[in-house]
């Protein structure tokens, strides 16, 4: 019988890609995706019963309160979902591999190009909860934390990725302000899913950074998407984080990914190189089966 993998947050952006890509990148696994509708992760007794019933051999934990604004608005809920539910799942998975998706937001963004040994210093509630959850997960040396940053792709309801957010805003006739002085290293969700499945195979637990190899400003990211999304034309406004109102945002969350790269069978490219590769293939931009050029 094939070993069973459980994926939480299966209706979320990355969870969807993990489930969809499994037949290609993880054919030896019997994959069960759990959405919030199927299992509310804050109901600990139900979670325990479900995990015991499913008897997984691997758990990939993607569920989270993942929007920075929602975390600032309700820090208690953010703690409950991002920290307590994660620690509980990690404890239920104490004898199996457990992979937790964290975020570059554990850093303050003052320097950029962070490596795994750099000291975290979160500046918002989301980053604080992710760091606390990481610490709970990494108490178990057989468990894994992968820090990612801005993730591109499409979701079933078209409401999960930053690309979908931008297009929705533009289609409503509104402008999208993109900071030219805020830097990220985006990756498509399909590449993240392929990387996670390869990491499962490598059996090398620990802390990893995973981002595109090119550091781009939000403005550059928006510009790079224009050829693919003509509806954005005329709606992208170049702005500065100096004028930002709201929760604190790290300025530069570029991540060095040499540690994870050494384990992979393919090269993690920069976002613009990846897009250029897609143009050459003439493929559907976010086609999850290709993963990377
Ligand atoms: N996407 C990015 O750019 C990015 C960057 C850095 C880190 N990450 C991390 O990567 C992971 C996956 O991100 P993502 O983009 O796939 O997030 P996402 O699209 O927001 O998906 C998260 C999923 O978790 C579910 N969820 C939330 N609370 C839950 C609960 N109490 N019980 C059960 N399910 C619950 C959500 O369900 P509902 O939709 O019903 O609320 C949602 O489907 C998260 O840990 C996120 O923090 C993502």
mmCIF file of C-alpha atoms and ligand atoms in Angstrom:
data_model
loop_
_atom_site.group_PDB
_atom_site.id
_atom_site.type_symbol
_atom_site.label_atom_id
_atom_site.label_comp_id
_atom_site.label_asym_id
_atom_site.label_seq_id
_atom_site.Cartn_x
_atom_site.Cartn_y
_atom_site.Cartn_z
ATOM 1 C CA UNK A 1 0.000 0.000 0.000
ATOM 2 C CA UNK A 2 1.283 3.498 -0.836
ATOM 3 C CA UNK A 3 2.319 5.662 2.122
ATOM 4 C CA UNK A 4 -0.187 8.396 2.969
ATOM 5 C CA UNK A 5 0.574 12.115 2.898
ATOM 6 C CA UNK A 6 -1.793 14.650 4.445
ATOM 7 C CA UNK A 7 -1.809 18.235 3.213
ATOM 8 C CA UNK A 8 -3.521 20.863 5.357
ATOM 9 C CA UNK A 9 -4.723 24.095 3.777
ATOM 10 C CA UNK A 10 -5.557 22.054 0.683
ATOM 11 C CA UNK A 11 -7.947 24.735 -0.605
ATOM 12 C CA UNK A 12 -5.248 27.397 -0.215
ATOM 13 C CA UNK A 13 -2.844 28.502 -2.935
ATOM 14 C CA UNK A 14 0.118 26.240 -2.192
ATOM 15 C CA UNK A 15 -1.996 23.380 -0.827
ATOM 16 C CA UNK A 16 -3.883 23.251 -4.138
ATOM 17 C CA UNK A 17 -0.628 23.008 -6.089
ATOM 18 C CA UNK A 18 0.735 20.308 -3.780
ATOM 19 C CA UNK A 19 -2.369 18.191 -4.314
ATOM 20 C CA UNK A 20 -2.488 18.812 -8.081
ATOM 21 C CA UNK A 21 1.210 18.137 -8.638
ATOM 22 C CA UNK A 22 1.380 14.986 -6.539
ATOM 23 C CA UNK A 23 0.638 12.587 -9.436
ATOM 24 C CA UNK A 24 3.651 14.036 -11.275
ATOM 25 C CA UNK A 25 6.155 14.780 -8.507
ATOM 26 C CA UNK A 26 5.079 12.333 -5.805
ATOM 27 C CA UNK A 27 3.496 9.369 -7.601
ATOM 28 C CA UNK A 28 4.413 6.993 -4.786
ATOM 29 C CA UNK A 29 2.252 8.842 -2.277
ATOM 30 C CA UNK A 30 -1.426 8.476 -1.521
ATOM 31 C CA UNK A 31 -2.291 12.152 -0.963
ATOM 32 C CA UNK A 32 -5.182 13.380 1.169
ATOM 33 C CA UNK A 33 -5.820 17.127 1.078
ATOM 34 C CA UNK A 34 -7.690 18.646 4.007
ATOM 35 C CA UNK A 35 -9.393 22.007 3.555
ATOM 36 C CA UNK A 36 -10.865 24.012 6.419
ATOM 37 C CA UNK A 37 -14.317 22.719 5.412
ATOM 38 C CA UNK A 38 -13.034 19.174 5.925
ATOM 39 C CA UNK A 39 -11.146 19.829 9.159
ATOM 40 C CA UNK A 40 -11.126 22.956 11.311
ATOM 41 C CA UNK A 41 -7.624 22.902 12.755
ATOM 42 C CA UNK A 42 -8.459 24.844 15.901
ATOM 43 C CA UNK A 43 -10.829 22.074 17.038
ATOM 44 C CA UNK A 44 -8.107 20.030 18.641
ATOM 45 C CA UNK A 45 -10.118 16.944 19.616
ATOM 46 C CA UNK A 46 -11.459 16.552 16.077
ATOM 47 C CA UNK A 47 -7.979 17.083 14.673
ATOM 48 C CA UNK A 48 -6.551 14.399 16.913
ATOM 49 C CA UNK A 49 -9.290 11.933 15.977
ATOM 50 C CA UNK A 50 -8.883 12.610 12.258
ATOM 51 C CA UNK A 51 -5.110 12.282 12.260
ATOM 52 C CA UNK A 52 -5.287 9.068 14.250
ATOM 53 C CA UNK A 53 -7.883 7.691 11.837
ATOM 54 C CA UNK A 54 -5.906 8.633 8.731
ATOM 55 C CA UNK A 55 -2.570 7.351 10.110
ATOM 56 C CA UNK A 56 -0.414 9.505 7.827
ATOM 57 C CA UNK A 57 3.223 8.778 6.974
ATOM 58 C CA UNK A 58 3.861 12.449 6.152
ATOM 59 C CA UNK A 59 2.129 15.722 7.003
ATOM 60 C CA UNK A 60 2.659 18.927 5.000
ATOM 61 C CA UNK A 61 1.133 21.821 6.902
ATOM 62 C CA UNK A 62 0.037 24.691 4.634
ATOM 63 C CA UNK A 63 -3.005 25.988 6.518
ATOM 64 C CA UNK A 64 -2.539 29.387 8.119
ATOM 65 C CA UNK A 65 -3.996 32.798 8.688
ATOM 66 C CA UNK A 66 -1.709 33.958 5.924
ATOM 67 C CA UNK A 67 -2.761 37.555 5.332
ATOM 68 C CA UNK A 68 -0.728 40.087 7.298
ATOM 69 C CA UNK A 69 -3.694 42.417 7.717
ATOM 70 C CA UNK A 70 -5.955 39.686 9.136
ATOM 71 C CA UNK A 71 -3.253 38.789 11.675
ATOM 72 C CA UNK A 72 -2.911 42.424 12.810
ATOM 73 C CA UNK A 73 -6.684 42.718 13.142
ATOM 74 C CA UNK A 74 -7.005 39.592 15.275
ATOM 75 C CA UNK A 75 -3.713 38.599 16.932
ATOM 76 C CA UNK A 76 -5.433 36.017 19.148
ATOM 77 C CA UNK A 77 -6.883 34.201 16.163
ATOM 78 C CA UNK A 78 -3.527 34.451 14.397
ATOM 79 C CA UNK A 79 -1.847 32.837 17.410
ATOM 80 C CA UNK A 80 -4.510 30.153 17.642
ATOM 81 C CA UNK A 81 -4.224 29.110 13.975
ATOM 82 C CA UNK A 82 -0.597 29.864 13.182
ATOM 83 C CA UNK A 83 1.030 28.791 16.451
ATOM 84 C CA UNK A 84 -1.231 26.553 18.519
ATOM 85 C CA UNK A 85 -2.715 24.519 15.657
ATOM 86 C CA UNK A 86 0.768 24.106 14.151
ATOM 87 C CA UNK A 87 2.316 22.964 17.434
ATOM 88 C CA UNK A 88 -0.558 20.529 17.923
ATOM 89 C CA UNK A 89 -0.147 19.018 14.442
ATOM 90 C CA UNK A 90 3.609 18.764 14.940
ATOM 91 C CA UNK A 91 3.054 16.933 18.193
ATOM 92 C CA UNK A 92 0.571 14.540 16.536
ATOM 93 C CA UNK A 93 3.228 13.990 13.839
ATOM 94 C CA UNK A 94 6.071 13.363 16.256
ATOM 95 C CA UNK A 95 6.970 10.020 14.669
ATOM 96 C CA UNK A 96 6.585 11.000 11.003
ATOM 97 C CA UNK A 97 8.122 13.662 8.723
ATOM 98 C CA UNK A 98 6.351 17.003 9.178
ATOM 99 C CA UNK A 99 6.860 19.952 6.840
ATOM 100 C CA UNK A 100 5.721 23.399 7.950
ATOM 101 C CA UNK A 101 5.523 26.354 5.583
ATOM 102 C CA UNK A 102 6.822 29.471 7.248
ATOM 103 C CA UNK A 103 7.619 32.898 5.902
ATOM 104 C CA UNK A 104 10.458 35.307 5.260
ATOM 105 C CA UNK A 105 8.374 37.679 7.407
ATOM 106 C CA UNK A 106 10.229 36.284 10.431
ATOM 107 C CA UNK A 107 12.922 38.824 9.403
ATOM 108 C CA UNK A 108 12.764 42.595 9.774
ATOM 109 C CA UNK A 109 13.808 43.134 6.141
ATOM 110 C CA UNK A 110 16.575 45.616 6.947
ATOM 111 C CA UNK A 111 19.346 43.752 5.094
ATOM 112 C CA UNK A 112 17.843 41.186 2.698
ATOM 113 C CA UNK A 113 19.468 38.053 1.233
ATOM 114 C CA UNK A 114 18.875 36.208 4.476
ATOM 115 C CA UNK A 115 20.415 32.806 5.193
ATOM 116 C CA UNK A 116 18.946 30.211 7.544
ATOM 117 C CA UNK A 117 21.385 31.095 10.339
ATOM 118 C CA UNK A 118 20.463 34.809 10.363
ATOM 119 C CA UNK A 119 18.703 36.047 13.460
ATOM 120 C CA UNK A 120 14.934 36.498 12.940
ATOM 121 C CA UNK A 121 13.340 39.714 14.143
ATOM 122 C CA UNK A 122 9.677 39.864 13.111
ATOM 123 C CA UNK A 123 8.060 43.291 12.954
ATOM 124 C CA UNK A 124 4.408 42.301 12.583
ATOM 125 C CA UNK A 125 1.958 39.832 14.147
ATOM 126 C CA UNK A 126 2.079 37.446 11.189
ATOM 127 C CA UNK A 127 5.876 37.197 11.363
ATOM 128 C CA UNK A 128 5.798 36.772 15.143
ATOM 129 C CA UNK A 129 3.329 33.880 14.927
ATOM 130 C CA UNK A 130 5.324 32.197 12.161
ATOM 131 C CA UNK A 131 8.522 32.410 14.206
ATOM 132 C CA UNK A 132 6.847 31.021 17.301
ATOM 133 C CA UNK A 133 5.422 28.143 15.254
ATOM 134 C CA UNK A 134 8.846 27.425 13.713
ATOM 135 C CA UNK A 135 10.354 27.124 17.178
ATOM 136 C CA UNK A 136 7.672 24.623 18.205
ATOM 137 C CA UNK A 137 8.166 22.563 15.032
ATOM 138 C CA UNK A 138 11.969 22.505 15.111
ATOM 139 C CA UNK A 139 12.039 21.068 18.621
ATOM 140 C CA UNK A 140 11.669 17.775 16.765
ATOM 141 C CA UNK A 141 14.884 17.130 14.774
ATOM 142 C CA UNK A 142 12.985 15.005 12.250
ATOM 143 C CA UNK A 143 10.753 17.946 11.280
ATOM 144 C CA UNK A 144 11.194 20.591 8.598
ATOM 145 C CA UNK A 145 10.464 24.300 8.220
ATOM 146 C CA UNK A 146 10.530 25.960 4.800
ATOM 147 C CA UNK A 147 10.481 29.756 4.724
ATOM 148 C CA UNK A 148 8.989 31.155 1.533
ATOM 149 C CA UNK A 149 8.045 34.613 0.334
ATOM 150 C CA UNK A 150 5.730 36.038 -2.296
ATOM 151 C CA UNK A 151 4.050 33.182 -4.188
ATOM 152 C CA UNK A 152 2.499 33.493 -7.648
ATOM 153 C CA UNK A 153 -0.109 31.271 -9.228
ATOM 154 C CA UNK A 154 -3.808 30.810 -9.623
ATOM 155 C CA UNK A 155 -6.369 29.259 -7.334
ATOM 156 C CA UNK A 156 -9.749 27.690 -7.976
ATOM 157 C CA UNK A 157 -11.647 30.698 -6.627
ATOM 158 C CA UNK A 158 -9.112 33.189 -8.083
ATOM 159 C CA UNK A 159 -8.687 34.795 -4.670
ATOM 160 C CA UNK A 160 -5.456 33.480 -3.188
ATOM 161 C CA UNK A 161 -2.343 34.842 -4.903
ATOM 162 C CA UNK A 162 -0.977 38.380 -5.209
ATOM 163 C CA UNK A 163 -1.365 38.085 -8.999
ATOM 164 C CA UNK A 164 -5.066 37.350 -8.579
ATOM 165 C CA UNK A 165 -5.391 40.260 -6.118
ATOM 166 C CA UNK A 166 -3.796 42.660 -8.606
ATOM 167 C CA UNK A 167 -5.978 41.511 -11.508
ATOM 168 C CA UNK A 168 -9.168 41.712 -9.447
ATOM 169 C CA UNK A 169 -8.341 45.279 -8.408
ATOM 170 C CA UNK A 170 -7.496 46.318 -11.980
ATOM 171 C CA UNK A 171 -10.638 44.689 -13.387
ATOM 172 C CA UNK A 172 -12.680 46.708 -10.873
ATOM 173 C CA UNK A 173 -11.175 49.796 -12.504
ATOM 174 C CA UNK A 174 -8.928 50.639 -9.549
ATOM 175 C CA UNK A 175 -5.189 51.297 -9.449
ATOM 176 C CA UNK A 176 -2.626 48.981 -7.882
ATOM 177 C CA UNK A 177 0.176 50.800 -6.075
ATOM 178 C CA UNK A 178 3.426 48.843 -6.106
ATOM 179 C CA UNK A 179 6.371 49.935 -3.988
ATOM 180 C CA UNK A 180 9.621 50.405 -5.862
ATOM 181 C CA UNK A 181 11.558 50.223 -2.585
ATOM 182 C CA UNK A 182 10.135 46.971 -1.215
ATOM 183 C CA UNK A 183 11.916 43.812 -2.354
ATOM 184 C CA UNK A 184 10.880 40.181 -2.553
ATOM 185 C CA UNK A 185 12.085 37.054 -4.391
ATOM 186 C CA UNK A 186 8.855 35.610 -5.787
ATOM 187 C CA UNK A 187 8.357 32.068 -6.982
ATOM 188 C CA UNK A 188 5.434 30.343 -8.690
ATOM 189 C CA UNK A 189 3.460 27.979 -6.463
ATOM 190 C CA UNK A 190 4.153 25.129 -8.918
ATOM 191 C CA UNK A 191 7.901 25.480 -8.300
ATOM 192 C CA UNK A 192 7.345 25.544 -4.542
ATOM 193 C CA UNK A 193 5.237 22.384 -4.761
ATOM 194 C CA UNK A 194 7.851 20.572 -6.851
ATOM 195 C CA UNK A 195 10.576 21.611 -4.387
ATOM 196 C CA UNK A 196 8.588 20.382 -1.400
ATOM 197 C CA UNK A 197 7.950 17.020 -3.029
ATOM 198 C CA UNK A 198 11.663 16.639 -3.842
ATOM 199 C CA UNK A 199 12.589 17.575 -0.286
ATOM 200 C CA UNK A 200 10.254 14.853 0.982
ATOM 201 C CA UNK A 201 12.305 12.360 -1.047
ATOM 202 C CA UNK A 202 15.653 13.638 0.220
ATOM 203 C CA UNK A 203 14.784 12.923 3.888
ATOM 204 C CA UNK A 204 16.908 15.846 5.153
ATOM 205 C CA UNK A 205 14.877 17.630 7.806
ATOM 206 C CA UNK A 206 15.714 21.080 9.143
ATOM 207 C CA UNK A 207 15.253 24.742 8.298
ATOM 208 C CA UNK A 208 15.304 25.899 4.658
ATOM 209 C CA UNK A 209 14.857 29.107 2.689
ATOM 210 C CA UNK A 210 13.024 28.915 -0.623
ATOM 211 C CA UNK A 211 12.658 31.915 -2.919
ATOM 212 C CA UNK A 212 13.406 32.957 -6.474
ATOM 213 C CA UNK A 213 17.056 33.681 -7.226
ATOM 214 C CA UNK A 214 16.259 37.259 -8.337
ATOM 215 C CA UNK A 215 15.509 40.057 -5.875
ATOM 216 C CA UNK A 216 12.789 42.242 -7.371
ATOM 217 C CA UNK A 217 10.907 45.301 -6.187
ATOM 218 C CA UNK A 218 7.137 45.046 -6.065
ATOM 219 C CA UNK A 219 7.091 47.472 -8.977
ATOM 220 C CA UNK A 220 9.406 45.253 -11.059
ATOM 221 C CA UNK A 221 7.260 42.232 -10.230
ATOM 222 C CA UNK A 222 4.140 44.040 -11.483
ATOM 223 C CA UNK A 223 5.906 45.166 -14.656
ATOM 224 C CA UNK A 224 7.113 41.628 -15.373
ATOM 225 C CA UNK A 225 3.513 40.410 -15.359
ATOM 226 C CA UNK A 226 2.192 43.010 -17.823
ATOM 227 C CA UNK A 227 2.763 40.917 -20.966
ATOM 228 C CA UNK A 228 0.698 38.121 -19.427
ATOM 229 C CA UNK A 229 -2.028 40.265 -17.925
ATOM 230 C CA UNK A 230 -2.973 43.096 -20.301
ATOM 231 C CA UNK A 231 -5.772 44.063 -17.919
ATOM 232 C CA UNK A 232 -3.092 45.464 -15.571
ATOM 233 C CA UNK A 233 -1.989 47.972 -18.225
ATOM 234 C CA UNK A 234 -2.590 51.520 -17.036
ATOM 235 C CA UNK A 235 -3.506 50.402 -13.509
ATOM 236 C CA UNK A 236 -0.038 49.904 -12.010
ATOM 237 C CA UNK A 237 1.213 52.891 -10.018
ATOM 238 C CA UNK A 238 4.801 53.168 -8.842
ATOM 239 C CA UNK A 239 4.850 53.985 -5.124
ATOM 240 C CA UNK A 240 7.107 54.074 -2.099
ATOM 241 C CA UNK A 241 6.816 52.214 1.188
ATOM 242 C CA UNK A 242 7.647 55.532 2.870
ATOM 243 C CA UNK A 243 3.984 56.413 2.292
ATOM 244 C CA UNK A 244 2.670 53.081 3.588
ATOM 245 C CA UNK A 245 -0.194 53.185 6.053
ATOM 246 C CA UNK A 246 -0.966 50.065 8.097
ATOM 247 C CA UNK A 247 1.003 47.248 9.675
ATOM 248 C CA UNK A 248 4.789 47.287 9.395
ATOM 249 C CA UNK A 249 6.198 45.580 6.301
ATOM 250 C CA UNK A 250 9.776 44.321 5.998
ATOM 251 C CA UNK A 251 11.546 46.235 3.208
ATOM 252 C CA UNK A 252 13.712 43.463 1.790
ATOM 253 C CA UNK A 253 12.828 39.792 2.140
ATOM 254 C CA UNK A 254 15.202 38.309 -0.394
ATOM 255 C CA UNK A 255 16.339 34.851 0.731
ATOM 256 C CA UNK A 256 19.518 32.924 -0.004
ATOM 257 C CA UNK A 257 18.494 29.415 -0.974
ATOM 258 C CA UNK A 258 21.817 27.593 -1.476
ATOM 259 C CA UNK A 259 20.997 25.046 1.233
ATOM 260 C CA UNK A 260 17.812 23.800 -0.430
ATOM 261 C CA UNK A 261 19.226 24.223 -3.951
ATOM 262 C CA UNK A 262 21.978 21.698 -3.210
ATOM 263 C CA UNK A 263 19.312 19.028 -2.660
ATOM 264 C CA UNK A 264 17.266 19.656 -5.798
ATOM 265 C CA UNK A 265 17.384 18.067 -9.244
ATOM 266 C CA UNK A 266 16.531 21.399 -10.918
ATOM 267 C CA UNK A 267 17.742 24.994 -10.665
ATOM 268 C CA UNK A 268 15.610 27.541 -8.833
ATOM 269 C CA UNK A 269 15.455 30.484 -11.229
ATOM 270 C CA UNK A 270 14.546 34.117 -10.762
ATOM 271 C CA UNK A 271 10.916 35.060 -11.366
ATOM 272 C CA UNK A 272 11.580 36.970 -14.615
ATOM 273 C CA UNK A 273 13.717 34.149 -16.000
ATOM 274 C CA UNK A 274 10.933 31.725 -15.142
ATOM 275 C CA UNK A 275 8.372 33.919 -16.944
ATOM 276 C CA UNK A 276 10.648 34.189 -19.984
ATOM 277 C CA UNK A 277 10.938 30.395 -20.040
ATOM 278 C CA UNK A 278 7.179 30.098 -20.016
ATOM 279 C CA UNK A 279 6.959 32.436 -23.020
ATOM 280 C CA UNK A 280 9.330 30.201 -24.943
ATOM 281 C CA UNK A 281 7.289 27.121 -24.127
ATOM 282 C CA UNK A 282 4.100 28.861 -25.183
ATOM 283 C CA UNK A 283 2.537 27.080 -22.227
ATOM 284 C CA UNK A 284 -0.242 28.052 -19.906
ATOM 285 C CA UNK A 285 1.555 30.433 -17.525
ATOM 286 C CA UNK A 286 0.879 28.671 -14.247
ATOM 287 C CA UNK A 287 0.586 25.124 -15.616
ATOM 288 C CA UNK A 288 1.323 23.146 -12.520
ATOM 289 C CA UNK A 289 2.637 20.094 -14.312
ATOM 290 C CA UNK A 290 5.703 21.886 -15.620
ATOM 291 C CA UNK A 291 6.722 23.373 -12.298
ATOM 292 C CA UNK A 292 9.761 25.163 -13.660
ATOM 293 C CA UNK A 293 11.272 25.858 -17.072
HETATM 294 N N1 LIG B 1 1.492 32.601 -0.536
HETATM 295 C C1 LIG B 1 2.532 33.298 -0.078
HETATM 296 O O1 LIG B 1 2.960 34.286 -0.692
HETATM 297 C C2 LIG B 1 3.217 32.880 1.204
HETATM 298 C C3 LIG B 1 4.358 33.554 1.588
HETATM 299 C C4 LIG B 1 5.008 33.183 2.760
HETATM 300 C C5 LIG B 1 4.515 32.141 3.519
HETATM 301 N N2 LIG B 1 3.380 31.510 3.144
HETATM 302 C C6 LIG B 1 2.879 30.423 3.994
HETATM 303 O O2 LIG B 1 2.679 29.261 3.218
HETATM 304 C C7 LIG B 1 1.541 28.540 3.673
HETATM 305 C C8 LIG B 1 0.562 28.352 2.526
HETATM 306 O O3 LIG B 1 0.261 29.641 2.010
HETATM 307 P P1 LIG B 1 -0.912 29.873 0.986
HETATM 308 O O4 LIG B 1 -0.558 31.024 0.160
HETATM 309 O O5 LIG B 1 -1.303 28.598 0.346
HETATM 310 O O6 LIG B 1 -2.050 30.339 1.996
HETATM 311 P P2 LIG B 1 -3.615 30.452 1.713
HETATM 312 O O7 LIG B 1 -3.890 30.488 0.263
HETATM 313 O O8 LIG B 1 -4.115 31.552 2.579
HETATM 314 O O9 LIG B 1 -4.148 29.071 2.278
HETATM 315 C C9 LIG B 1 -4.203 28.804 3.627
HETATM 316 C C10 LIG B 1 -5.361 27.876 3.857
HETATM 317 O O10 LIG B 1 -5.442 27.594 5.266
HETATM 318 C C11 LIG B 1 -6.807 27.472 5.582
HETATM 319 N N3 LIG B 1 -7.045 27.721 7.005
HETATM 320 C C12 LIG B 1 -6.939 28.894 7.660
HETATM 321 N N4 LIG B 1 -7.320 28.725 8.929
HETATM 322 C C13 LIG B 1 -7.659 27.425 9.081
HETATM 323 C C14 LIG B 1 -8.148 26.668 10.161
HETATM 324 N N5 LIG B 1 -8.360 27.218 11.351
HETATM 325 N N6 LIG B 1 -8.419 25.365 9.963
HETATM 326 C C15 LIG B 1 -8.214 24.801 8.744
HETATM 327 N N7 LIG B 1 -7.752 25.465 7.691
HETATM 328 C C16 LIG B 1 -7.484 26.788 7.850
HETATM 329 C C17 LIG B 1 -7.471 28.548 4.752
HETATM 330 O O11 LIG B 1 -8.833 28.235 4.638
HETATM 331 P P3 LIG B 1 -9.887 29.414 4.329
HETATM 332 O O12 LIG B 1 -9.549 29.876 2.949
HETATM 333 O O13 LIG B 1 -11.180 28.727 4.444
HETATM 334 O O14 LIG B 1 -9.635 30.466 5.349
HETATM 335 C C18 LIG B 1 -6.699 28.479 3.445
HETATM 336 O O15 LIG B 1 -7.334 27.634 2.520
HETATM 337 C C19 LIG B 1 0.997 29.358 4.846
HETATM 338 O O16 LIG B 1 1.526 28.854 6.031
HETATM 339 C C20 LIG B 1 1.519 30.732 4.605
HETATM 340 O O17 LIG B 1 1.658 31.461 5.808
HETATM 341 C C21 LIG B 1 2.714 31.845 1.992
#
